[in-house]
Amino acid sequence: MKHYLVAWLLTVCFVLSSSAQGNVSEKPDTIMPVRGFCIAAPQPSDLQEFVRFIDEELAPRKVNTLILRVDYNYQYESHPELRDSIALSKQEVKKLVAVCRENNIRIIPQVNLLGHQSWAGSIGNLLKAYPEFDETPQVRMPEKYVWPNADGLYCKSYCPLHPGVHDVVFGIVDEICDVFEADAFHAGMDEVFYIGEKQCPRCSGRDPAGLFAGEVRKIRDHLALKGRTLWIWGDRLIDGKTTGLGEWEASYNNTHRAVDMIPKDVIICDWHYERPDQTPVWFAMKGLSVVTCPWRMPENAVLQARDMVKFRANSTPEMKERFLGMVQTVWSGAGPFLDNYYGRRKDESKNTPVNCFKALFDEINRIQ
Ligand SMILES: [Zn+2]
């Protein structure tokens, strides 16, 4: 009798395990649900080639998520004062929407909220048009930017407690999501160095983690009204000092406790460029879904992709679904990237976003 029971159990186990394997081969998405690419939205002059790149390079590699950093490279109608001088028209955006739809690629537009409101010595369009939103109006933009500097200026932030700021930024968030027909929005929110500054009459004395989490929740709740999901970079949610990950890749300014305060349906883009750090596990254990983002080092990207598969394979069912996949990030404009990709600009280094992208998707498609 015992033998029968053992034989029956073995049969059940065999059937279950082969059906699980069967599911994997039938549904390749279960290995790597998000296979993403993140880049600045193209300038109008690069649009045609970028559309071709989506069609001929992203689609065959089975990229299914395209995060496009749009910021003010769109001819906003709700806030024309925020447009870049050269910016995509609605008709041009619809070409991107069409090629992505044909290839089953989900577009997630990005506009930097909270931080990154300036770059080096240049102020961004939001604070140029609305200087009253500046968290640190006392910090003047330098003629020649250097880091480090006495002001601790990396990028400007807007004040999350300014009573007028959300009317403006949510206007452009809604418009950019509408024009891209998007069900998700990326708010950036990385490398926020200025938060809860003592000169700010609204924020001084407040907990930076509470301020950061409050802003995440506000954006998330606004998007949720139209059934949209919020994606953000993960660095402000990691404790830089304890982990040794430093002040860009992680937080040295006490925002990291926000990881326990933000809604669990916010998607975390966990970027690590120099090492394949294992932080996705930590985000997943906090109840947050996560993608790993490499940049320019092919060997790390391959290791990170293997880790992502391993995390999914070795986790409980509750944890597994939070390990969403990989997003290749490109931090140049689309134009310079395409120059490099199509060989018009040579880069002899092996550590380039082009090489990293190719190696990452070779690995993902090999695993699939
Ligand atoms: Zn403030």
CSV table of C-alpha atoms in Angstrom, one decimal, residues 77-311:
chain,number,residue,atom,x,y,z
A,77,GLU,CA,-1.1,72.7,-24.8
A,78,SER,CA,-2.1,72.8,-21.1
A,79,HIS,CA,1.2,74.7,-20.3
A,80,PRO,CA,2.8,76.1,-23.5
A,81,GLU,CA,5.2,78.1,-21.3
A,82,LEU,CA,6.9,74.9,-20.3
A,83,ARG,CA,7.7,73.6,-23.8
A,84,ASP,CA,11.3,73.3,-25.0
A,85,SER,CA,12.0,75.6,-27.9
A,86,ILE,CA,12.2,72.5,-30.2
A,87,ALA,CA,9.7,69.9,-29.1
A,88,LEU,CA,7.7,67.0,-30.4
A,89,SER,CA,4.2,67.7,-31.8
A,90,LYS,CA,1.2,65.6,-31.1
A,91,GLN,CA,1.4,64.1,-34.6
A,92,GLU,CA,5.0,63.1,-34.1
A,93,VAL,CA,4.2,61.5,-30.7
A,94,LYS,CA,1.4,59.5,-32.5
A,95,LYS,CA,4.0,58.0,-34.8
A,96,LEU,CA,5.8,56.6,-31.7
A,97,VAL,CA,2.5,55.4,-30.3
A,98,ALA,CA,1.7,53.6,-33.5
A,99,VAL,CA,5.0,51.8,-34.0
A,100,CYS,CA,4.9,50.7,-30.3
A,101,ARG,CA,1.3,49.5,-30.6
A,102,GLU,CA,2.2,47.4,-33.7
A,103,ASN,CA,5.0,45.8,-31.8
A,104,ASN,CA,3.2,45.3,-28.5
A,105,ILE,CA,5.5,47.7,-26.7
A,106,ARG,CA,4.1,49.6,-23.7
A,107,ILE,CA,5.2,53.2,-23.6
A,108,ILE,CA,5.8,54.8,-20.2
A,109,PRO,CA,6.4,58.6,-20.6
A,110,GLN,CA,8.7,60.2,-18.0
A,111,VAL,CA,8.7,63.8,-16.7
A,112,ASN,CA,11.1,64.4,-13.8
A,113,LEU,CA,9.1,65.4,-10.7
A,114,LEU,CA,10.4,66.7,-7.4
A,115,GLY,CA,14.2,66.5,-8.2
A,116,HIS,CA,16.2,67.1,-11.3
A,117,GLN,CA,14.7,70.6,-11.9
A,118,SER,CA,18.1,71.9,-13.1
A,119,TRP,CA,21.2,70.3,-14.7
A,120,ALA,CA,24.7,71.6,-14.1
A,121,GLY,CA,24.5,75.4,-14.6
A,122,SER,CA,21.1,75.4,-16.3
A,123,ILE,CA,17.7,75.8,-14.6
A,124,GLY,CA,14.9,73.5,-15.9
A,125,ASN,CA,11.8,74.8,-17.6
A,126,LEU,CA,9.5,74.4,-14.6
A,127,LEU,CA,11.5,76.6,-12.3
A,128,LYS,CA,12.3,79.0,-15.1
A,129,ALA,CA,8.6,79.6,-15.6
A,130,TYR,CA,7.6,79.2,-11.9
A,131,PRO,CA,10.6,80.3,-9.7
A,132,GLU,CA,8.3,80.4,-6.7
A,133,PHE,CA,8.3,76.6,-6.7
A,134,ASP,CA,12.0,76.4,-6.1
A,135,GLU,CA,12.9,74.6,-2.8
A,136,THR,CA,16.2,76.6,-2.6
A,137,PRO,CA,15.6,80.0,-4.2
A,138,GLN,CA,18.6,81.2,-2.2
A,139,VAL,CA,20.9,79.0,-4.2
A,140,ARG,CA,21.9,80.8,-7.4
A,141,MET,CA,22.8,78.9,-10.5
A,142,PRO,CA,26.6,79.1,-11.0
A,143,GLU,CA,28.1,80.4,-14.2
A,144,LYS,CA,30.5,77.5,-14.2
A,145,TYR,CA,29.1,74.4,-12.5
A,146,VAL,CA,31.5,72.2,-10.5
A,147,TRP,CA,30.9,69.3,-8.1
A,148,PRO,CA,31.4,69.4,-5.1
A,149,ASN,CA,30.3,73.0,-4.4
A,150,ALA,CA,29.6,75.0,-1.3
A,151,ASP,CA,25.8,75.0,-1.9
A,152,GLY,CA,25.6,71.2,-2.3
A,153,LEU,CA,23.9,71.9,-5.6
A,154,TYR,CA,23.5,68.8,-7.7
A,155,CYS,CA,20.1,69.5,-9.1
A,156,LYS,CA,17.3,71.8,-8.0
A,157,SER,CA,14.1,70.4,-6.5
A,158,TYR,CA,10.6,71.9,-6.4
A,159,CYS,CA,9.0,72.4,-3.1
A,160,PRO,CA,6.5,69.5,-2.6
A,161,LEU,CA,4.5,71.6,-0.2
A,162,HIS,CA,4.1,74.6,-2.4
A,163,PRO,CA,0.3,75.1,-2.8
A,164,GLY,CA,0.5,75.8,-6.6
A,165,VAL,CA,3.0,73.2,-7.8
A,166,HIS,CA,0.7,70.2,-8.4
A,167,ASP,CA,-1.8,72.1,-10.4
A,168,VAL,CA,0.9,72.8,-12.9
A,169,VAL,CA,2.8,69.4,-12.9
A,170,PHE,CA,-0.3,67.3,-12.9
A,171,GLY,CA,-1.5,69.3,-15.9
A,172,ILE,CA,1.5,68.1,-17.9
A,173,VAL,CA,1.4,64.6,-16.4
A,174,ASP,CA,-2.2,64.1,-17.6
A,175,GLU,CA,-1.5,65.6,-21.0
A,176,ILE,CA,1.6,63.5,-21.6
A,177,CYS,CA,-0.1,60.3,-20.5
A,178,ASP,CA,-3.1,61.1,-22.7
A,179,VAL,CA,-1.1,61.8,-25.8
A,180,PHE,CA,1.1,58.7,-25.3
A,181,GLU,CA,-2.1,56.7,-24.5
A,182,ALA,CA,-0.2,55.5,-21.5
A,183,ASP,CA,-1.5,53.4,-18.5
A,184,ALA,CA,1.7,54.1,-16.5
A,185,PHE,CA,3.9,57.2,-15.9
A,186,HIS,CA,7.5,57.5,-14.7
A,187,ALA,CA,8.0,60.4,-12.3
A,188,GLY,CA,11.8,60.1,-12.1
A,189,MET,CA,12.3,61.2,-8.4
A,190,ASP,CA,15.9,60.1,-8.4
A,191,GLU,CA,18.9,61.8,-6.8
A,192,VAL,CA,16.8,64.3,-4.9
A,193,PHE,CA,19.4,66.1,-2.8
A,194,TYR,CA,17.4,69.2,-1.8
A,195,ILE,CA,14.4,68.2,0.3
A,196,GLY,CA,13.1,69.6,3.6
A,197,GLU,CA,15.6,72.5,3.4
A,198,LYS,CA,15.8,74.7,6.4
A,199,GLN,CA,15.3,77.9,4.4
A,200,CYS,CA,12.0,76.6,3.0
A,201,PRO,CA,9.2,78.1,5.1
A,202,ARG,CA,6.9,75.1,4.3
A,203,CYS,CA,9.4,72.1,4.6
A,204,SER,CA,11.9,73.2,7.2
A,205,GLY,CA,12.0,70.8,10.2
A,206,ARG,CA,10.0,68.1,8.5
A,207,ASP,CA,11.1,64.6,8.0
A,208,PRO,CA,12.7,64.1,4.6
A,209,ALA,CA,11.3,60.6,4.4
A,210,GLY,CA,7.8,61.9,5.1
A,211,LEU,CA,8.2,64.6,2.5
A,212,PHE,CA,9.4,62.2,-0.1
A,213,ALA,CA,6.8,59.6,0.6
A,214,GLY,CA,4.1,62.2,0.7
A,215,GLU,CA,5.0,63.4,-2.8
A,216,VAL,CA,5.1,59.8,-4.1
A,217,ARG,CA,1.7,59.2,-2.7
A,218,LYS,CA,0.3,62.4,-4.1
A,219,ILE,CA,1.5,61.5,-7.6
A,220,ARG,CA,0.4,57.9,-7.3
A,221,ASP,CA,-3.1,58.9,-6.1
A,222,HIS,CA,-3.5,61.4,-8.9
A,223,LEU,CA,-2.5,58.8,-11.5
A,224,ALA,CA,-4.8,56.2,-9.9
A,225,LEU,CA,-7.8,58.4,-10.7
A,226,LYS,CA,-7.3,57.4,-14.3
A,227,GLY,CA,-6.2,53.8,-13.6
A,228,ARG,CA,-2.5,54.6,-14.2
A,229,THR,CA,0.5,53.2,-12.4
A,230,LEU,CA,3.4,55.2,-11.0
A,231,TRP,CA,7.0,54.1,-11.7
A,232,ILE,CA,10.0,55.8,-10.0
A,233,TRP,CA,13.8,55.3,-9.7
A,234,GLY,CA,14.7,53.5,-6.4
A,235,ASP,CA,17.8,55.3,-5.1
A,236,ARG,CA,16.0,57.6,-2.5
A,237,LEU,CA,14.6,54.4,-0.9
A,238,ILE,CA,18.0,52.8,-0.2
A,239,ASP,CA,20.1,53.7,2.9
A,240,GLY,CA,23.4,54.8,1.4
A,241,LYS,CA,25.5,54.8,4.5
A,242,THR,CA,24.5,51.4,5.7
A,243,THR,CA,24.7,49.7,2.3
A,244,GLY,CA,27.9,51.6,1.2
A,245,LEU,CA,26.1,52.4,-2.1
A,246,GLY,CA,26.9,56.1,-1.9
A,247,GLU,CA,24.9,59.3,-2.2
A,248,TRP,CA,23.7,59.0,-5.8
A,249,GLU,CA,22.8,55.4,-6.0
A,250,ALA,CA,21.3,55.5,-2.5
A,251,SER,CA,20.2,58.1,0.0
A,252,TYR,CA,22.4,60.0,2.5
A,253,ASN,CA,19.8,62.5,3.2
A,254,ASN,CA,17.3,60.5,5.3
A,255,THR,CA,14.7,59.8,2.6
A,256,HIS,CA,15.2,56.0,2.7
A,257,ARG,CA,12.7,55.3,5.4
A,258,ALA,CA,10.1,56.3,2.8
A,259,VAL,CA,10.4,52.7,1.6
A,260,ASP,CA,8.0,51.8,4.4
A,261,MET,CA,5.6,54.7,3.7
A,262,ILE,CA,4.9,54.6,0.0
A,263,PRO,CA,2.0,52.7,-1.6
A,264,LYS,CA,2.9,49.1,-2.5
A,265,ASP,CA,1.7,49.5,-6.1
A,266,VAL,CA,4.5,51.9,-7.0
A,267,ILE,CA,7.0,50.2,-9.4
A,268,ILE,CA,10.7,50.6,-8.4
A,269,CYS,CA,13.4,51.0,-11.1
A,270,ASP,CA,16.4,49.9,-9.2
A,271,TRP,CA,19.5,51.2,-11.0
A,272,HIS,CA,23.0,49.9,-10.3
A,273,TYR,CA,25.7,50.5,-13.0
A,274,GLU,CA,29.0,49.6,-11.4
A,275,ARG,CA,28.1,46.4,-9.6
A,276,PRO,CA,25.2,43.9,-9.8
A,277,ASP,CA,23.9,44.7,-6.3
A,278,GLN,CA,21.2,42.4,-4.9
A,279,THR,CA,18.9,45.2,-3.8
A,280,PRO,CA,15.8,43.9,-5.9
A,281,VAL,CA,15.4,41.3,-3.1
A,282,TRP,CA,15.2,44.0,-0.5
A,283,PHE,CA,12.5,45.9,-2.5
A,284,ALA,CA,10.5,42.7,-3.1
A,285,MET,CA,10.7,41.9,0.6
A,286,LYS,CA,9.3,45.4,1.3
A,287,GLY,CA,6.3,44.5,-0.8
A,288,LEU,CA,7.4,46.6,-3.8
A,289,SER,CA,7.6,45.4,-7.4
A,290,VAL,CA,11.0,46.1,-9.0
A,291,VAL,CA,12.9,46.1,-12.2
A,292,THR,CA,16.7,46.1,-12.4
A,293,CYS,CA,18.3,48.8,-14.6
A,294,PRO,CA,21.8,48.5,-16.0
A,295,TRP,CA,23.5,51.2,-18.1
A,296,ARG,CA,26.8,50.6,-19.8
A,297,MET,CA,28.6,47.6,-18.5
A,298,PRO,CA,27.6,44.5,-20.4
A,299,GLU,CA,29.0,42.0,-18.0
A,300,ASN,CA,27.0,43.4,-15.1
A,301,ALA,CA,23.8,43.6,-17.1
A,302,VAL,CA,24.1,39.9,-18.0
A,303,LEU,CA,24.7,39.0,-14.3
A,304,GLN,CA,21.8,41.2,-13.3
A,305,ALA,CA,19.5,39.4,-15.8
A,306,ARG,CA,20.6,36.0,-14.5
A,307,ASP,CA,20.0,37.3,-10.9
A,308,MET,CA,16.5,38.4,-11.9
A,309,VAL,CA,15.6,35.0,-13.2
A,310,LYS,CA,17.1,33.4,-10.1
A,311,PHE,CA,15.2,35.6,-7.8
